[in-house]
CSV table of C-alpha atoms in Angstrom, one decimal:
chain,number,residue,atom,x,y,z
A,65,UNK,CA,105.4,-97.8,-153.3
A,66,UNK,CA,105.1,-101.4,-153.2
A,67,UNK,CA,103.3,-101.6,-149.8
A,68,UNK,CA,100.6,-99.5,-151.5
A,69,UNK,CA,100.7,-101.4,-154.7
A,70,UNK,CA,99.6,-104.2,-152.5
A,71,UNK,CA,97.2,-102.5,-150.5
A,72,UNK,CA,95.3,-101.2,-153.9
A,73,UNK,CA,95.5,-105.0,-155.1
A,74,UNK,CA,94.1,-106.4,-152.0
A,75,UNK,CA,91.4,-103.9,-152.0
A,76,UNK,CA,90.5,-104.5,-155.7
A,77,UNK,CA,90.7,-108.3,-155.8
A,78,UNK,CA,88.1,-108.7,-152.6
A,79,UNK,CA,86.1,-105.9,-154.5
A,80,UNK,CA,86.0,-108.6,-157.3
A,81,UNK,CA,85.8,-111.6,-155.1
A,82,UNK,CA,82.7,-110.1,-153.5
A,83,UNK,CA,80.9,-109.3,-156.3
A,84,UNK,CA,81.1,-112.4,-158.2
A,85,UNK,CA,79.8,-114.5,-154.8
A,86,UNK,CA,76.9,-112.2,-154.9
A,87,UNK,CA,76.7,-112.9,-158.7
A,88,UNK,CA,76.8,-116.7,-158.0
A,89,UNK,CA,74.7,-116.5,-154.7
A,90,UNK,CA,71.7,-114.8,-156.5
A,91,UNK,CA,68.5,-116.4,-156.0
A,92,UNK,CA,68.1,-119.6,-158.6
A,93,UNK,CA,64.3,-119.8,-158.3
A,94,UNK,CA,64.0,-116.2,-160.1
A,95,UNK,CA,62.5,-117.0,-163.5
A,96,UNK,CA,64.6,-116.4,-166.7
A,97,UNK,CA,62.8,-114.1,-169.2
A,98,UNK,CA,64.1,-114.8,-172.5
A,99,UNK,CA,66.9,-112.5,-173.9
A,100,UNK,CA,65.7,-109.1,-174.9
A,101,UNK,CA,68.9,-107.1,-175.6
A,102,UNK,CA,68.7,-104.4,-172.5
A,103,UNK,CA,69.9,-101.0,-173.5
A,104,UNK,CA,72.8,-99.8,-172.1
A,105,UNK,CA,75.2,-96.7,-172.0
A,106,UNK,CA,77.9,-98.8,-171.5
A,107,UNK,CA,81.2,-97.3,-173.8
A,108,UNK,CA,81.8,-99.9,-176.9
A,109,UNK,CA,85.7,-100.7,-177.2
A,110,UNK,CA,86.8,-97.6,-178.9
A,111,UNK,CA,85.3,-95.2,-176.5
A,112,UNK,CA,87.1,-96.8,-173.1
A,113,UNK,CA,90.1,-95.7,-172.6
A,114,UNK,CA,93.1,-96.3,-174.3
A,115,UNK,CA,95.3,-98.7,-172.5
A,116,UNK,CA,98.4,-96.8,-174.1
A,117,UNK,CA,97.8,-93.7,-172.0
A,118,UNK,CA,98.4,-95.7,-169.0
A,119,UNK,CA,101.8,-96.7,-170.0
A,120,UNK,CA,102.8,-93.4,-171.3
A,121,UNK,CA,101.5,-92.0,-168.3
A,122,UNK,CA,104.2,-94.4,-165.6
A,123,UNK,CA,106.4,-93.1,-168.1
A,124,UNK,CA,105.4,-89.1,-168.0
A,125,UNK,CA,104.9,-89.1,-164.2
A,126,UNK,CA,108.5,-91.1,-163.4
A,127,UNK,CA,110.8,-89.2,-166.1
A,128,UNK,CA,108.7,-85.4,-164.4
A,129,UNK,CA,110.1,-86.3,-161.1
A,130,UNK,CA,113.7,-87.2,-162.1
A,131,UNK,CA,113.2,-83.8,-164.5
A,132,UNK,CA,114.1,-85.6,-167.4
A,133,UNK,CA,114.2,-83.6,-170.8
A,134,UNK,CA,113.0,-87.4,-171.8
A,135,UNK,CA,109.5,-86.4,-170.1
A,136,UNK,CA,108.0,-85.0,-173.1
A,137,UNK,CA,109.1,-88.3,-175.3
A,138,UNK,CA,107.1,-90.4,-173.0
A,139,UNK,CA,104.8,-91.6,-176.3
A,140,UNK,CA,107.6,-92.3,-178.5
A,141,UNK,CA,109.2,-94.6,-175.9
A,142,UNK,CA,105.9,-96.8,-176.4
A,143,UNK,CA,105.4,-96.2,-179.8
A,144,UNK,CA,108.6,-97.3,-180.7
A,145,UNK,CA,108.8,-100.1,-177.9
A,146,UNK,CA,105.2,-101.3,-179.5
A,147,UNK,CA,106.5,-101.1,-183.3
A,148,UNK,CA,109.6,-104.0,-182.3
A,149,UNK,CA,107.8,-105.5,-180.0
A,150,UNK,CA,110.2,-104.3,-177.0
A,151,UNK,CA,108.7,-103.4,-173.3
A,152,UNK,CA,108.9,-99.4,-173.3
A,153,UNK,CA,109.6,-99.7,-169.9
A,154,UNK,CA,112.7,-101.5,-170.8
A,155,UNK,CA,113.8,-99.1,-173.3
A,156,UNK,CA,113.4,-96.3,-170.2
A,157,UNK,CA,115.5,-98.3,-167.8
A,158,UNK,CA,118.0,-98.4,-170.4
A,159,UNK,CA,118.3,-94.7,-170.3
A,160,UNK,CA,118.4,-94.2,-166.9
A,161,UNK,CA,121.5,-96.4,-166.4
A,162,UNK,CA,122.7,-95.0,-169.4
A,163,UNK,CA,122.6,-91.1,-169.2
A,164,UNK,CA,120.7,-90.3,-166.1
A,165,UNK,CA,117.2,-90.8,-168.1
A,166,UNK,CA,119.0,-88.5,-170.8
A,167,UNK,CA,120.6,-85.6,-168.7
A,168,UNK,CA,123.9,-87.2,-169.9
A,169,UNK,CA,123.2,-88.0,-173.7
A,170,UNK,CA,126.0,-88.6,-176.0
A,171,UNK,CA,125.3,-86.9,-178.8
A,172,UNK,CA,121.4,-87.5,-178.8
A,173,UNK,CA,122.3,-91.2,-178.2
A,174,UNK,CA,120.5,-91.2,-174.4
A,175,UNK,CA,120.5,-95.3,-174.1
A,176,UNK,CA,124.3,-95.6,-174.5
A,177,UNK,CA,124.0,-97.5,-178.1
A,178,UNK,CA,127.0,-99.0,-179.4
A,179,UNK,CA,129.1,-97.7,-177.3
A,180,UNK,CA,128.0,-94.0,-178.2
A,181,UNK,CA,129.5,-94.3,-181.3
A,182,UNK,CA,126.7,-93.4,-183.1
A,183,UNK,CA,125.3,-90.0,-182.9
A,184,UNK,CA,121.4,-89.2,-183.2
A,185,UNK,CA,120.3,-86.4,-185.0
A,186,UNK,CA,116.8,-87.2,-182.9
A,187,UNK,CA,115.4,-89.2,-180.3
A,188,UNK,CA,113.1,-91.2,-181.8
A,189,UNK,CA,115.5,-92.4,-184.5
A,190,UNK,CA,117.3,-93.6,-181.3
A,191,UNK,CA,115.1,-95.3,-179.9
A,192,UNK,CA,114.1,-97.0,-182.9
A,193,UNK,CA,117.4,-97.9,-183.3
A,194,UNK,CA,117.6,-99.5,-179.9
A,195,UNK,CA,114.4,-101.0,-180.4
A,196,UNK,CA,114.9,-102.5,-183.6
A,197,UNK,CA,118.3,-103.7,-182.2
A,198,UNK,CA,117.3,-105.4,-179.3
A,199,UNK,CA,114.7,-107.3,-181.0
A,200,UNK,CA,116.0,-108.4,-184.4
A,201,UNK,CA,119.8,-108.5,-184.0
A,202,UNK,CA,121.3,-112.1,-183.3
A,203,UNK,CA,123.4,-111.3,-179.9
A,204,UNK,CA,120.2,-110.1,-178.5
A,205,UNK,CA,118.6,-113.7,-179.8
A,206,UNK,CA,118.8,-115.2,-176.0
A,207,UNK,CA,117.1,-112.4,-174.3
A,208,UNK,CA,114.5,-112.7,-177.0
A,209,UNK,CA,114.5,-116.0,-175.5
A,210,UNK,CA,114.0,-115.8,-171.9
A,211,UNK,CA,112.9,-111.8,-171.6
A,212,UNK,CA,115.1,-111.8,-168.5
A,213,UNK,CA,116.9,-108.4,-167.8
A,214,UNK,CA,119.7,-110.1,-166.7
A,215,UNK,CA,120.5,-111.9,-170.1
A,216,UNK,CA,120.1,-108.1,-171.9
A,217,UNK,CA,122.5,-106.9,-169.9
A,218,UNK,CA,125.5,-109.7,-170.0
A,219,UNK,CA,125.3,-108.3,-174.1
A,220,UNK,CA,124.7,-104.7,-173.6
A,221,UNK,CA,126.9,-104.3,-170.6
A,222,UNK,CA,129.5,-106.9,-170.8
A,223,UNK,CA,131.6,-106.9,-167.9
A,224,UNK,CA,134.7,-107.7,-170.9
A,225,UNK,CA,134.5,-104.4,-171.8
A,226,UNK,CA,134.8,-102.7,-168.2
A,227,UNK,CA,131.0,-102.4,-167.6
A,228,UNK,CA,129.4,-103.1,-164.6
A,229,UNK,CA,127.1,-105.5,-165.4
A,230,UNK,CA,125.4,-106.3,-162.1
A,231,UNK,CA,124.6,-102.7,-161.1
A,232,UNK,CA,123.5,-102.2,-165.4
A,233,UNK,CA,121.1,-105.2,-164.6
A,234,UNK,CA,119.6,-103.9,-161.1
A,235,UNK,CA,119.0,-100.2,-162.0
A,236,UNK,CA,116.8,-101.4,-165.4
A,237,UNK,CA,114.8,-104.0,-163.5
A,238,UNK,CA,113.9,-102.0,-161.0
A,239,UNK,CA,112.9,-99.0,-163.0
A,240,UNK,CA,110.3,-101.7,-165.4
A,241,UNK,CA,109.6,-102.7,-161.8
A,242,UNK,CA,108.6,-99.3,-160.6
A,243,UNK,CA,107.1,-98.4,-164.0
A,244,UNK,CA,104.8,-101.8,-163.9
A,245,UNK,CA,103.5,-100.8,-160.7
A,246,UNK,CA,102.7,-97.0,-161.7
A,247,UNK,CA,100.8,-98.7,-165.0
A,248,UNK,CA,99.1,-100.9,-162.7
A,249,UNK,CA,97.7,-97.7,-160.2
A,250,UNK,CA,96.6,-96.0,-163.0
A,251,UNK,CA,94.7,-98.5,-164.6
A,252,UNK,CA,92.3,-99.9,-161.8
A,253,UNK,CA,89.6,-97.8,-161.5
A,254,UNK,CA,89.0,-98.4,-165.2
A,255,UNK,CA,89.5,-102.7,-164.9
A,256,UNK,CA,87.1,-102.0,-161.7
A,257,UNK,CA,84.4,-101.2,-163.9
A,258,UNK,CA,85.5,-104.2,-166.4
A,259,UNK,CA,83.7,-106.8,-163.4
A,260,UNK,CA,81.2,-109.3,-164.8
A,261,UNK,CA,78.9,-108.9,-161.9
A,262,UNK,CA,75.1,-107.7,-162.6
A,263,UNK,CA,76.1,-107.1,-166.6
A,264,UNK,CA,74.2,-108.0,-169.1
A,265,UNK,CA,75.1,-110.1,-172.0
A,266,UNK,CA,76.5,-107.5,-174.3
A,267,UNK,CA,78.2,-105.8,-171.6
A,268,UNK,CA,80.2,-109.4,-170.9
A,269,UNK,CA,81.0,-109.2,-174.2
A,270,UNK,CA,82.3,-105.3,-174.4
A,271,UNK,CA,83.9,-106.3,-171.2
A,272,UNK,CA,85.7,-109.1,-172.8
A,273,UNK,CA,86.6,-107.5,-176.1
A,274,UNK,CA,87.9,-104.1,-174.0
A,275,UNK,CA,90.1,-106.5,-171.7
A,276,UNK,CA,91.5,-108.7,-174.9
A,277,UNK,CA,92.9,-105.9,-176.6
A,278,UNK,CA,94.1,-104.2,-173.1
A,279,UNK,CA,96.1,-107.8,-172.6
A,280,UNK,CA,98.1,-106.6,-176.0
A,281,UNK,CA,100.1,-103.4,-174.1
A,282,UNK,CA,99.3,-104.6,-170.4
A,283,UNK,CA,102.7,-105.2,-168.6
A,284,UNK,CA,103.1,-106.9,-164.7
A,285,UNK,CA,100.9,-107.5,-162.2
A,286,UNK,CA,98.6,-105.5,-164.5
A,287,UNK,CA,98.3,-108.0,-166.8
A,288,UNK,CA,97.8,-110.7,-164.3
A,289,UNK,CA,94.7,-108.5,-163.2
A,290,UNK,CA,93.5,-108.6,-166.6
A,291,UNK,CA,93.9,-112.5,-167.5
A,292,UNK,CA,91.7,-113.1,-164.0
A,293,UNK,CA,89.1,-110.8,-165.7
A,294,UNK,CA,88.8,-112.3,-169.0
A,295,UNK,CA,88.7,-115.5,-167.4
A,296,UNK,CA,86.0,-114.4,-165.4
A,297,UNK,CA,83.9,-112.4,-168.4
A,298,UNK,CA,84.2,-115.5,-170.0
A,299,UNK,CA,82.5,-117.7,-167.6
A,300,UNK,CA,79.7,-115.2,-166.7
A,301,UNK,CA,78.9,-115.2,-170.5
A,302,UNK,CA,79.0,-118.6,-170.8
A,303,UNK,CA,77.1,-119.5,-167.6
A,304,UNK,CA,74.4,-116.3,-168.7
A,305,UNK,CA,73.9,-117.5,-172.4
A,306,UNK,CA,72.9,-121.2,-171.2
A,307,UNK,CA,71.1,-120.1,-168.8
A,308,UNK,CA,68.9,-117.8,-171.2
C-alpha cells in the first residue's frame, strides 16, 4: 500500500511541479489587459466536495474489508472525533486493538473504555464518551500535549495493569497510518484540480478558500499536500494581482 501511496505522490507532485514552471516560464512580453472578471464554471466552496467524505470513506472501505459491524458507523466515528477535537482515525484504531474493530464489544463498549466497565446502550454515546475522554480528562493531558500514540497508550494500556502496551501502541498507529494513506488516495484527483496554474484570479481565490477549510479535517501526508497548495494559490494570486 505504501509503495503505491508513493507512486501516486510522485506522480501528483511533478504533475504540480510541471505546471507551475510552465505557469512561471510564460512568455513576459505578453501584454496585461486590465482585470475583467472572466467567467467561469468553476464550483464555489460549497459545491466541491466535502473533505469529510474522504475521511469517512478510509474509514467505510477499511472496517468493509475486516467486515466490521462498525462499517456502517463510519460517520459517527468523525463526527464525534470532529466534535472533541480527536483524530477519527485514532478513535478506529482504538477499536480494532480493542474488540477486533467491534466483533468483540463489551457490552456496546467496542474501544475497551474503562476497563469495560461501563456498558453502552449505543455506539455513538461510546464514542463520544471516548472522545470526550481523551480530550478533556487530565491523565490524557500529555498526549494532548505531544499527539504521539505512544503517550495514549502508556494511559489507556498501562502495562501496571497487565496490558500490553507496546503491541496496544503498534496496532493503533498503524491503522491512523493505513487510514491517512486511504484519505490521502481518495482525495487527489480532487486537490489535482486545486493547482494554480492557468486560473484566473477568482479561481486562486476559490482554490484557496476550498483548500483552507479542507486543512481543518485533512490528516497526514494529505495535509502536507494541502499546505504546499495554499502556499502556492497564495503566491499565484499575489504575483497575478500585481501584475494586473
Amino acid at each position: 500500500m505504501r509503495k503505491i501511496i508513493l507512486i501516486l505522490l510522485a506522480v501528483f507532485c511533478f504533475s504540480l511541479t510541471a505546471l507551475l514552471l510552465f505557469d512561471k516560464n510564460r512568455d513576459q512580453n505578453v501584454e496585461l489587459i486590465s482585470p475583467i472578471p472572466e467567467k467561469t464554471d468553476s464550483p464555489m466552496p460549497s459545491e466541491k466536495e466535502d473533505y469529510n467524505n474522504y475521511r469517512t470513506q478510509a474509514i467505510k472501505d477499511l472496517l468493509g474489508e475486516f467486515r466490521s459491524p462498525l462499517e456502517n458507523k463510519s460517520p459517527t466515528f468523525v463526527s464525534c472525533a470532529d466534535e472533541h477535537n480527536v483524530n477519527p482515525y485514532l478513535l478506529v484504531g482504538i477499536s480494532k486493538v480493542e474488540s477486533t474493530f467491534g466483533k468483540n464489544a463489551c457490552e456496546g463498549n467496542p474501544f475497551g473504555w474503562s476497563s469495560c466497565k461501563t456498558p453502552f446502550q449505543t455506539f455513538d454515546l461510546s464514542c463520544q464518551a471516548v472522545a470526550k475522554g481523551i480530550a478533556t480528562l487530565s491523565y490524557y493531558e500529555q498526549y494532548r500535549s505531544t499527539k504521539r500514540i505512544r503517550d495514549l497508550g502508556q494511559t489507556y494500556c498501562p502495562a501496571s495493569t497487565g496490558c500490553n502496551t507496546d503491541s496496544w501502541i503498534n496496532t493503533v498507529s498503524e491503522v491512523v497510518t493505513e487510514l491517512e494513506e486511504r484519505e490521502l488516495v481518495l482525495s487527489l484527483d480532487e486537490l489535482a484540480t486545486l493547482t494554480p496554474a492557468s486560473k484566473s484570479i477568482k479561481e486562486l481565490e476559490i482554490n484557496t478558500q476550498v483548500l483552507k477549510s479542507h486543512s481543518t479535517k485533512a490528516t497526514g501526508t494529505a495535509l502536507e499536500v494541502i499546505e504546499i497548495l495554499i502556499r502556492a494559490n497564495e503566491r499565484a494570486l499575489y504575483k497575478t494581482q500585481h501584475e494586473s
